PDB file of C-alpha atoms and ligand atoms in Angstrom:
ATOM      1  CA  MET A 723      -4.822  11.033  14.740  1.00  0.00           C
ATOM      2  CA  LEU A 724      -8.189  10.098  13.266  1.00  0.00           C
ATOM      3  CA  LEU A 725      -8.946   6.894  15.164  1.00  0.00           C
ATOM      4  CA  SER A 726      -7.303   5.478  18.270  1.00  0.00           C
ATOM      5  CA  LEU A 727      -8.099   2.362  20.296  1.00  0.00           C
ATOM      6  CA  GLN A 728      -6.474   1.823  23.691  1.00  0.00           C
ATOM      7  CA  ASN A 729      -6.607  -1.644  25.231  1.00  0.00           C
ATOM      8  CA  VAL A 730     -10.018  -2.424  23.755  1.00  0.00           C
ATOM      9  CA  SER A 731     -11.673  -5.749  24.546  1.00  0.00           C
ATOM     10  CA  LYS A 732     -15.016  -7.173  23.481  1.00  0.00           C
ATOM     11  CA  LEU A 733     -16.448 -10.170  25.288  1.00  0.00           C
ATOM     12  CA  TYR A 734     -19.445 -12.190  24.206  1.00  0.00           C
ATOM     13  CA  THR A 735     -21.157 -14.775  26.362  1.00  0.00           C
ATOM     14  CA  LEU A 736     -22.660 -17.634  24.439  1.00  0.00           C
ATOM     15  CA  GLY A 737     -24.364 -20.501  26.288  1.00  0.00           C
ATOM     16  CA  GLY A 738     -22.515 -19.597  29.484  1.00  0.00           C
ATOM     17  CA  VAL A 739     -19.154 -19.607  27.693  1.00  0.00           C
ATOM     18  CA  GLU A 740     -17.172 -16.386  27.495  1.00  0.00           C
ATOM     19  CA  ILE A 741     -15.690 -15.513  24.100  1.00  0.00           C
ATOM     20  CA  ARG A 742     -12.973 -12.876  23.956  1.00  0.00           C
ATOM     21  CA  ALA A 743     -13.663 -11.591  20.411  1.00  0.00           C
ATOM     22  CA  LEU A 744     -11.222  -8.693  20.954  1.00  0.00           C
ATOM     23  CA  ASP A 745      -8.470  -9.070  23.516  1.00  0.00           C
ATOM     24  CA  GLY A 746      -6.764  -5.806  24.473  1.00  0.00           C
ATOM     25  CA  ILE A 747      -6.405  -4.146  21.059  1.00  0.00           C
ATOM     26  CA  SER A 748      -4.399  -0.907  20.832  1.00  0.00           C
ATOM     27  CA  ILE A 749      -3.995   0.820  17.476  1.00  0.00           C
ATOM     28  CA  GLN A 750      -3.783   4.284  15.966  1.00  0.00           C
ATOM     29  CA  ILE A 751      -4.896   5.179  12.459  1.00  0.00           C
ATOM     30  CA  ASP A 752      -4.089   8.491  10.778  1.00  0.00           C
ATOM     31  CA  ARG A 753      -6.214  10.464   8.378  1.00  0.00           C
ATOM     32  CA  GLY A 754      -5.685   9.300   4.771  1.00  0.00           C
ATOM     33  CA  GLU A 755      -4.429   5.807   5.646  1.00  0.00           C
ATOM     34  CA  PHE A 756      -5.578   2.684   3.778  1.00  0.00           C
ATOM     35  CA  VAL A 757      -5.480  -0.242   6.211  1.00  0.00           C
ATOM     36  CA  ALA A 758      -6.115  -3.883   5.299  1.00  0.00           C
ATOM     37  CA  ILE A 759      -6.964  -6.436   7.987  1.00  0.00           C
ATOM     38  CA  MET A 760      -6.434 -10.150   7.535  1.00  0.00           C
ATOM     39  CA  GLY A 761      -6.559 -13.198   9.777  1.00  0.00           C
ATOM     40  CA  PRO A 762      -8.295 -16.546  10.163  1.00  0.00           C
ATOM     41  CA  SER A 763     -12.052 -16.874  10.488  1.00  0.00           C
ATOM     42  CA  GLY A 764     -13.146 -16.072  14.045  1.00  0.00           C
ATOM     43  CA  SER A 765     -10.029 -13.999  14.818  1.00  0.00           C
ATOM     44  CA  GLY A 766     -12.071 -10.869  15.584  1.00  0.00           C
ATOM     45  CA  LYS A 767     -11.797  -8.893  12.335  1.00  0.00           C
ATOM     46  CA  SER A 768     -15.513  -8.102  11.985  1.00  0.00           C
ATOM     47  CA  THR A 769     -15.830  -7.393  15.702  1.00  0.00           C
ATOM     48  CA  PHE A 770     -12.939  -4.953  15.374  1.00  0.00           C
ATOM     49  CA  LEU A 771     -14.717  -3.098  12.551  1.00  0.00           C
ATOM     50  CA  GLN A 772     -17.978  -3.012  14.520  1.00  0.00           C
ATOM     51  CA  VAL A 773     -16.348  -1.730  17.697  1.00  0.00           C
ATOM     52  CA  ALA A 774     -14.031   0.747  15.937  1.00  0.00           C
ATOM     53  CA  SER A 775     -16.986   2.147  13.970  1.00  0.00           C
ATOM     54  CA  THR A 776     -19.204   2.402  17.114  1.00  0.00           C
ATOM     55  CA  LEU A 777     -21.743  -0.093  15.744  1.00  0.00           C
ATOM     56  CA  ALA A 778     -20.876  -2.236  18.793  1.00  0.00           C
ATOM     57  CA  VAL A 779     -19.800  -1.056  22.244  1.00  0.00           C
ATOM     58  CA  PRO A 780     -16.520  -2.393  23.693  1.00  0.00           C
ATOM     59  CA  THR A 781     -16.578  -4.274  26.998  1.00  0.00           C
ATOM     60  CA  SER A 782     -13.537  -2.286  28.132  1.00  0.00           C
ATOM     61  CA  GLY A 783     -10.958   0.124  26.781  1.00  0.00           C
ATOM     62  CA  SER A 784     -11.022   3.531  25.144  1.00  0.00           C
ATOM     63  CA  ILE A 785     -11.822   4.647  21.588  1.00  0.00           C
ATOM     64  CA  THR A 786     -11.233   8.149  20.310  1.00  0.00           C
ATOM     65  CA  LEU A 787     -12.366   9.524  16.970  1.00  0.00           C
ATOM     66  CA  ASN A 788     -10.948  12.963  16.137  1.00  0.00           C
ATOM     67  CA  GLU A 789      -9.536  13.123  19.691  1.00  0.00           C
ATOM     68  CA  ARG A 790     -13.017  12.677  21.119  1.00  0.00           C
ATOM     69  CA  GLU A 791     -13.733   9.776  23.483  1.00  0.00           C
ATOM     70  CA  VAL A 792     -16.621   7.866  21.911  1.00  0.00           C
ATOM     71  CA  SER A 793     -16.597   4.503  23.703  1.00  0.00           C
ATOM     72  CA  ALA A 794     -19.071   5.749  26.316  1.00  0.00           C
ATOM     73  CA  TYR A 795     -21.462   7.346  23.813  1.00  0.00           C
ATOM     74  CA  ASN A 796     -25.076   6.179  24.035  1.00  0.00           C
ATOM     75  CA  GLU A 797     -27.049   4.706  21.141  1.00  0.00           C
ATOM     76  CA  VAL A 798     -28.347   8.052  19.833  1.00  0.00           C
ATOM     77  CA  GLU A 799     -24.960   9.769  20.032  1.00  0.00           C
ATOM     78  CA  ARG A 800     -23.302   6.865  18.241  1.00  0.00           C
ATOM     79  CA  ALA A 801     -25.894   6.838  15.460  1.00  0.00           C
ATOM     80  CA  ARG A 802     -25.399  10.562  14.950  1.00  0.00           C
ATOM     81  CA  LEU A 803     -21.622  10.124  14.903  1.00  0.00           C
ATOM     82  CA  ARG A 804     -21.807   7.312  12.329  1.00  0.00           C
ATOM     83  CA  ASN A 805     -24.145   9.265  10.119  1.00  0.00           C
ATOM     84  CA  LYS A 806     -21.751  12.193  10.083  1.00  0.00           C
ATOM     85  CA  TYR A 807     -18.304  10.609   9.980  1.00  0.00           C
ATOM     86  CA  ILE A 808     -18.504   6.960   8.956  1.00  0.00           C
ATOM     87  CA  GLY A 809     -19.332   4.987   5.815  1.00  0.00           C
ATOM     88  CA  PHE A 810     -19.853   1.201   5.649  1.00  0.00           C
ATOM     89  CA  ILE A 811     -19.337  -1.289   2.837  1.00  0.00           C
ATOM     90  CA  PHE A 812     -20.400  -4.900   3.466  1.00  0.00           C
ATOM     91  CA  GLN A 813     -19.819  -8.190   1.685  1.00  0.00           C
ATOM     92  CA  GLN A 814     -23.586  -8.619   1.056  1.00  0.00           C
ATOM     93  CA  PHE A 815     -24.069  -5.067  -0.330  1.00  0.00           C
ATOM     94  CA  ASN A 816     -27.167  -4.577   1.937  1.00  0.00           C
ATOM     95  CA  LEU A 817     -29.131  -2.600  -0.649  1.00  0.00           C
ATOM     96  CA  LEU A 818     -32.918  -2.153  -0.458  1.00  0.00           C
ATOM     97  CA  ALA A 819     -34.278  -4.613  -3.024  1.00  0.00           C
ATOM     98  CA  ARG A 820     -37.245  -2.799  -4.579  1.00  0.00           C
ATOM     99  CA  THR A 821     -35.518   0.536  -4.621  1.00  0.00           C
ATOM    100  CA  THR A 822     -33.563   2.201  -7.423  1.00  0.00           C
ATOM    101  CA  ALA A 823     -29.816   2.748  -7.265  1.00  0.00           C
ATOM    102  CA  GLN A 824     -30.493   6.469  -6.929  1.00  0.00           C
ATOM    103  CA  ALA A 825     -32.878   6.015  -3.954  1.00  0.00           C
ATOM    104  CA  ASN A 826     -30.497   3.556  -2.256  1.00  0.00           C
ATOM    105  CA  VAL A 827     -27.704   6.110  -2.428  1.00  0.00           C
ATOM    106  CA  GLU A 828     -29.989   8.887  -1.135  1.00  0.00           C
ATOM    107  CA  LEU A 829     -30.935   6.918   1.990  1.00  0.00           C
ATOM    108  CA  PRO A 830     -28.211   8.200   4.384  1.00  0.00           C
ATOM    109  CA  LEU A 831     -29.088  11.743   3.329  1.00  0.00           C
ATOM    110  CA  ILE A 832     -32.714  11.223   4.357  1.00  0.00           C
ATOM    111  CA  TYR A 833     -31.502  10.319   7.864  1.00  0.00           C
ATOM    112  CA  ALA A 834     -29.291  13.405   7.733  1.00  0.00           C
ATOM    113  CA  LYS A 835     -32.370  15.518   6.801  1.00  0.00           C
ATOM    114  CA  VAL A 836     -30.915  16.827   3.537  1.00  0.00           C
ATOM    115  CA  SER A 837     -33.466  18.398   1.144  1.00  0.00           C
ATOM    116  CA  ALA A 838     -34.871  16.298  -1.733  1.00  0.00           C
ATOM    117  CA  SER A 839     -33.212  18.299  -4.515  1.00  0.00           C
ATOM    118  CA  GLU A 840     -29.830  18.262  -2.760  1.00  0.00           C
ATOM    119  CA  ARG A 841     -30.198  14.507  -2.131  1.00  0.00           C
ATOM    120  CA  ALA A 842     -30.855  13.861  -5.799  1.00  0.00           C
ATOM    121  CA  ARG A 843     -27.897  15.991  -6.832  1.00  0.00           C
ATOM    122  CA  ARG A 844     -25.445  14.321  -4.462  1.00  0.00           C
ATOM    123  CA  ALA A 845     -26.661  10.777  -5.220  1.00  0.00           C
ATOM    124  CA  LYS A 846     -26.211  11.406  -8.964  1.00  0.00           C
ATOM    125  CA  GLU A 847     -22.734  12.774  -8.342  1.00  0.00           C
ATOM    126  CA  MET A 848     -21.737   9.685  -6.309  1.00  0.00           C
ATOM    127  CA  LEU A 849     -23.175   7.250  -8.867  1.00  0.00           C
ATOM    128  CA  GLU A 850     -21.148   9.058 -11.499  1.00  0.00           C
ATOM    129  CA  LEU A 851     -18.009   8.701  -9.330  1.00  0.00           C
ATOM    130  CA  VAL A 852     -18.494   4.905  -9.179  1.00  0.00           C
ATOM    131  CA  GLY A 853     -19.212   4.729 -12.926  1.00  0.00           C
ATOM    132  CA  LEU A 854     -22.956   4.049 -12.805  1.00  0.00           C
ATOM    133  CA  SER A 855     -24.480   7.196 -14.308  1.00  0.00           C
ATOM    134  CA  ASP A 856     -26.432   5.044 -16.757  1.00  0.00           C
ATOM    135  CA  ARG A 857     -27.919   2.808 -14.024  1.00  0.00           C
ATOM    136  CA  VAL A 858     -29.534   5.287 -11.622  1.00  0.00           C
ATOM    137  CA  ARG A 859     -33.085   3.994 -12.286  1.00  0.00           C
ATOM    138  CA  ASN A 860     -32.187   0.295 -11.986  1.00  0.00           C
ATOM    139  CA  THR A 861     -33.083  -1.791  -8.932  1.00  0.00           C
ATOM    140  CA  PRO A 862     -30.481  -4.167  -7.420  1.00  0.00           C
ATOM    141  CA  ALA A 863     -31.999  -7.197  -9.221  1.00  0.00           C
ATOM    142  CA  GLN A 864     -31.294  -5.447 -12.533  1.00  0.00           C
ATOM    143  CA  LEU A 865     -27.622  -4.966 -11.661  1.00  0.00           C
ATOM    144  CA  SER A 866     -24.636  -7.327 -11.566  1.00  0.00           C
ATOM    145  CA  GLY A 867     -22.927  -8.081  -8.245  1.00  0.00           C
ATOM    146  CA  GLY A 868     -20.117  -5.678  -9.059  1.00  0.00           C
ATOM    147  CA  GLN A 869     -22.582  -2.929  -9.959  1.00  0.00           C
ATOM    148  CA  GLN A 870     -24.528  -3.540  -6.746  1.00  0.00           C
ATOM    149  CA  GLN A 871     -21.336  -3.187  -4.716  1.00  0.00           C
ATOM    150  CA  ARG A 872     -20.570   0.069  -6.550  1.00  0.00           C
ATOM    151  CA  VAL A 873     -24.043   1.359  -5.577  1.00  0.00           C
ATOM    152  CA  ALA A 874     -23.279   0.331  -1.976  1.00  0.00           C
ATOM    153  CA  ILE A 875     -19.974   2.203  -2.147  1.00  0.00           C
ATOM    154  CA  ALA A 876     -21.719   5.296  -3.539  1.00  0.00           C
ATOM    155  CA  ARG A 877     -24.166   5.067  -0.619  1.00  0.00           C
ATOM    156  CA  ALA A 878     -21.294   4.703   1.877  1.00  0.00           C
ATOM    157  CA  LEU A 879     -19.664   7.863   0.525  1.00  0.00           C
ATOM    158  CA  VAL A 880     -22.633  10.142  -0.099  1.00  0.00           C
ATOM    159  CA  ASN A 881     -22.359  11.746   3.355  1.00  0.00           C
ATOM    160  CA  ASN A 882     -18.705  12.468   2.637  1.00  0.00           C
ATOM    161  CA  PRO A 883     -17.532  10.414   5.645  1.00  0.00           C
ATOM    162  CA  GLU A 884     -14.016  10.839   7.017  1.00  0.00           C
ATOM    163  CA  LEU A 885     -13.675   7.144   7.639  1.00  0.00           C
ATOM    164  CA  VAL A 886     -14.832   4.193   5.514  1.00  0.00           C
ATOM    165  CA  PHE A 887     -15.081   0.651   6.899  1.00  0.00           C
ATOM    166  CA  ALA A 888     -15.287  -2.258   4.456  1.00  0.00           C
ATOM    167  CA  ASP A 889     -15.861  -5.878   5.540  1.00  0.00           C
ATOM    168  CA  GLU A 890     -14.774  -8.234   2.732  1.00  0.00           C
ATOM    169  CA  PRO A 891     -16.003  -5.860  -0.010  1.00  0.00           C
ATOM    170  CA  THR A 892     -14.973  -8.256  -2.798  1.00  0.00           C
ATOM    171  CA  GLY A 893     -16.015 -11.445  -0.977  1.00  0.00           C
ATOM    172  CA  ASN A 894     -19.121 -12.041  -3.112  1.00  0.00           C
ATOM    173  CA  LEU A 895     -17.707 -10.905  -6.445  1.00  0.00           C
ATOM    174  CA  ASP A 896     -16.132 -12.541  -9.488  1.00  0.00           C
ATOM    175  CA  SER A 897     -12.525 -11.539 -10.171  1.00  0.00           C
ATOM    176  CA  LYS A 898     -13.337  -8.936 -12.855  1.00  0.00           C
ATOM    177  CA  SER A 899     -15.805  -7.133 -10.535  1.00  0.00           C
ATOM    178  CA  GLY A 900     -13.289  -7.544  -7.732  1.00  0.00           C
ATOM    179  CA  GLU A 901     -10.716  -5.647  -9.809  1.00  0.00           C
ATOM    180  CA  ASP A 902     -13.273  -2.859 -10.411  1.00  0.00           C
ATOM    181  CA  ILE A 903     -13.840  -2.520  -6.680  1.00  0.00           C
ATOM    182  CA  LYS A 904     -10.086  -2.579  -5.948  1.00  0.00           C
ATOM    183  CA  ASN A 905      -9.534   0.222  -8.476  1.00  0.00           C
ATOM    184  CA  LEU A 906     -12.423   2.199  -7.023  1.00  0.00           C
ATOM    185  CA  LEU A 907     -11.145   1.866  -3.437  1.00  0.00           C
ATOM    186  CA  THR A 908      -7.663   2.905  -4.608  1.00  0.00           C
ATOM    187  CA  LYS A 909      -9.145   5.987  -6.290  1.00  0.00           C
ATOM    188  CA  LEU A 910     -11.149   6.917  -3.170  1.00  0.00           C
ATOM    189  CA  ASN A 911      -8.063   6.592  -0.970  1.00  0.00           C
ATOM    190  CA  LYS A 912      -6.062   8.756  -3.412  1.00  0.00           C
ATOM    191  CA  GLN A 913      -8.785  11.397  -2.981  1.00  0.00           C
ATOM    192  CA  GLY A 914      -7.872  11.404   0.709  1.00  0.00           C
ATOM    193  CA  ARG A 915     -10.441   9.091   2.251  1.00  0.00           C
ATOM    194  CA  THR A 916      -9.353   6.894   5.134  1.00  0.00           C
ATOM    195  CA  ILE A 917     -10.234   3.244   4.529  1.00  0.00           C
ATOM    196  CA  ILE A 918     -10.151   0.298   6.936  1.00  0.00           C
ATOM    197  CA  MET A 919     -10.893  -2.929   5.091  1.00  0.00           C
ATOM    198  CA  VAL A 920     -11.126  -6.581   6.106  1.00  0.00           C
ATOM    199  CA  THR A 921     -10.298  -9.069   3.363  1.00  0.00           C
ATOM    200  CA  HIS A 922      -9.191 -12.682   3.076  1.00  0.00           C
ATOM    201  CA  GLU A 923      -7.715 -12.111  -0.374  1.00  0.00           C
ATOM    202  CA  LEU A 924      -4.027 -11.210  -0.489  1.00  0.00           C
ATOM    203  CA  ASP A 925      -4.295  -9.374  -3.826  1.00  0.00           C
ATOM    204  CA  VAL A 926      -7.008  -7.150  -2.302  1.00  0.00           C
ATOM    205  CA  ALA A 927      -4.945  -6.514   0.842  1.00  0.00           C
ATOM    206  CA  GLU A 928      -2.041  -5.435  -1.393  1.00  0.00           C
ATOM    207  CA  ILE A 929      -3.803  -2.228  -2.493  1.00  0.00           C
ATOM    208  CA  ALA A 930      -3.599  -0.955   1.118  1.00  0.00           C
ATOM    209  CA  GLY A 931      -0.582   0.873   2.571  1.00  0.00           C
ATOM    210  CA  ARG A 932      -0.712  -0.946   5.880  1.00  0.00           C
ATOM    211  CA  LEU A 933      -1.430  -4.590   6.619  1.00  0.00           C
ATOM    212  CA  ILE A 934      -2.582  -5.845  10.011  1.00  0.00           C
ATOM    213  CA  PHE A 935      -3.006  -9.491  11.007  1.00  0.00           C
ATOM    214  CA  PHE A 936      -5.410 -10.636  13.695  1.00  0.00           C
ATOM    215  CA  ARG A 937      -5.380 -13.905  15.606  1.00  0.00           C
ATOM    216  CA  ASP A 938      -7.461 -14.874  18.656  1.00  0.00           C
ATOM    217  CA  GLY A 939      -8.733 -11.315  19.080  1.00  0.00           C
ATOM    218  CA  LYS A 940      -5.233  -9.832  19.086  1.00  0.00           C
ATOM    219  CA  ILE A 941      -3.089  -7.938  16.577  1.00  0.00           C
ATOM    220  CA  ILE A 942      -0.141 -10.209  15.818  1.00  0.00           C
ATOM    221  CA  SER A 943       1.444  -8.085  13.082  1.00  0.00           C
ATOM    222  CA  ASP A 944       1.098  -4.491  11.852  1.00  0.00           C
ATOM    223  CA  LYS A 945       3.294  -3.383   8.919  1.00  0.00           C
ATOM    224  CA  LYS A 946       3.492  -0.614   6.374  1.00  0.00           C
ATOM    225  CA  GLN A 947       3.660  -1.823   2.756  1.00  0.00           C
ATOM    226  CA  LYS A 948       3.927  -0.305  -0.708  1.00  0.00           C
ATOM    227  CA  LYS A 949       0.445   0.036  -2.246  1.00  0.00           C
ATOM    228  CA  LYS A 950      -0.050  -2.098  -5.348  1.00  0.00           C
ATOM    229  CA  GLN A 951      -2.246  -1.012  -8.224  1.00  0.00           C
ATOM    230  CA  GLY A 952      -5.166  -3.207  -9.292  1.00  0.00           C
ATOM    231  CA  LYS A 953      -5.134  -4.592 -12.835  1.00  0.00           C
ATOM    232  CA  LYS A 954      -6.588  -2.374 -15.532  1.00  0.00           C
ATOM    233  CA  VAL A 955      -9.965  -3.836 -16.535  1.00  0.00           C
TER     234      VAL A 955
HETATM  235  P1  LIG B1183     -13.886 -12.785  11.996  1.00  0.00           P
HETATM  236  O1  LIG B1183     -14.576 -11.607  11.382  1.00  0.00           O
HETATM  237  O2  LIG B1183     -12.398 -12.618  12.075  1.00  0.00           O
HETATM  238  O3  LIG B1183     -14.249 -14.071  11.331  1.00  0.00           O
HETATM  239  P2  LIG B1183     -15.591 -12.250  14.295  1.00  0.00           P
HETATM  240  O4  LIG B1183     -15.211 -10.891  14.764  1.00  0.00           O
HETATM  241  O5  LIG B1183     -16.827 -12.378  13.500  1.00  0.00           O
HETATM  242  O6  LIG B1183     -14.347 -12.906  13.531  1.00  0.00           O
HETATM  243  O7  LIG B1183     -15.741 -13.197  15.555  1.00  0.00           O
HETATM  244  C1  LIG B1183     -14.765 -13.289  16.580  1.00  0.00           C
HETATM  245  C2  LIG B1183     -15.264 -14.248  17.650  1.00  0.00           C
HETATM  246  O8  LIG B1183     -16.373 -13.694  18.340  1.00  0.00           O
HETATM  247  C3  LIG B1183     -15.741 -15.579  17.092  1.00  0.00           C
HETATM  248  O9  LIG B1183     -15.422 -16.592  18.018  1.00  0.00           O
HETATM  249  C4  LIG B1183     -17.232 -15.392  16.984  1.00  0.00           C
HETATM  250  O10 LIG B1183     -17.917 -16.615  17.066  1.00  0.00           O
HETATM  251  C5  LIG B1183     -17.525 -14.520  18.185  1.00  0.00           C
HETATM  252  N1  LIG B1183     -18.681 -13.612  17.976  1.00  0.00           N
HETATM  253  C6  LIG B1183     -18.776 -12.633  17.059  1.00  0.00           C
HETATM  254  N2  LIG B1183     -19.952 -11.991  17.150  1.00  0.00           N
HETATM  255  C7  LIG B1183     -20.626 -12.586  18.160  1.00  0.00           C
HETATM  256  C8  LIG B1183     -21.924 -12.392  18.764  1.00  0.00           C
HETATM  257  N3  LIG B1183     -22.740 -11.423  18.333  1.00  0.00           N
HETATM  258  N4  LIG B1183     -22.276 -13.204  19.778  1.00  0.00           N
HETATM  259  C9  LIG B1183     -21.446 -14.175  20.229  1.00  0.00           C
HETATM  260  N5  LIG B1183     -20.213 -14.402  19.715  1.00  0.00           N
HETATM  261  C10 LIG B1183     -19.805 -13.640  18.692  1.00  0.00           C
HETATM  262 MG1  LIG B1184     -15.825 -11.502   9.654  1.00  0.00          MG
END
């Protein structure tokens, strides 16, 4: 078992009103799985990713990663854990604007105190994996949306994380770039990486082997499915 949540809740208080963003979630995810999460806006999908990835702390419940209880970890311990085991892909790419693709990808390795030459080598290798060998010196403004997301994916993977979280990775992309990202995620999962992805697009959810629906902070359905290939582009 790679990741396990037991009866996890997350409450927010907003203007004196209590919001139950996650309401007693229990789930287990094995190494190598590709999980897609769908559900209406406000159903708790992003909160689930944040809590499951230790970016946010649950109000109650237990979370284990590699059989280790992490829900009570402090800030520093959680940051160290994320740097070592977890990669993130966001809808808005979150790249540093005035910084080359290469330097953006190297960033997690700086936090991990990897030497400059090793950083350069690994960043190049990851940019090659996402098909951007010829764009290493470009800044985000000089790249298309799809290329920027591929840089972000290279950055998410450069630490060789066991677990990759993606929150609407194709949400800001045209359909051709969306297909590129679907094919890339499929390839990464085939290489053995565990992926947990939120999407509101059914054709994106179809590339995953397991589909989970959220509503009102709860899991209302959790089913295995046959992975579909993206279109060749
Ligand atoms: P989804 O990603 O499915 O759209 P979210 O996880 O973002 O849903 O939000 C779930 C619920 O929690 C919503 O009602 C949202 O308004 C609320 N929420 C999320 N984050 C916060 C926060 N930081 N403070 C207060 N309420 C929040
Ligand atoms: Mg969301």
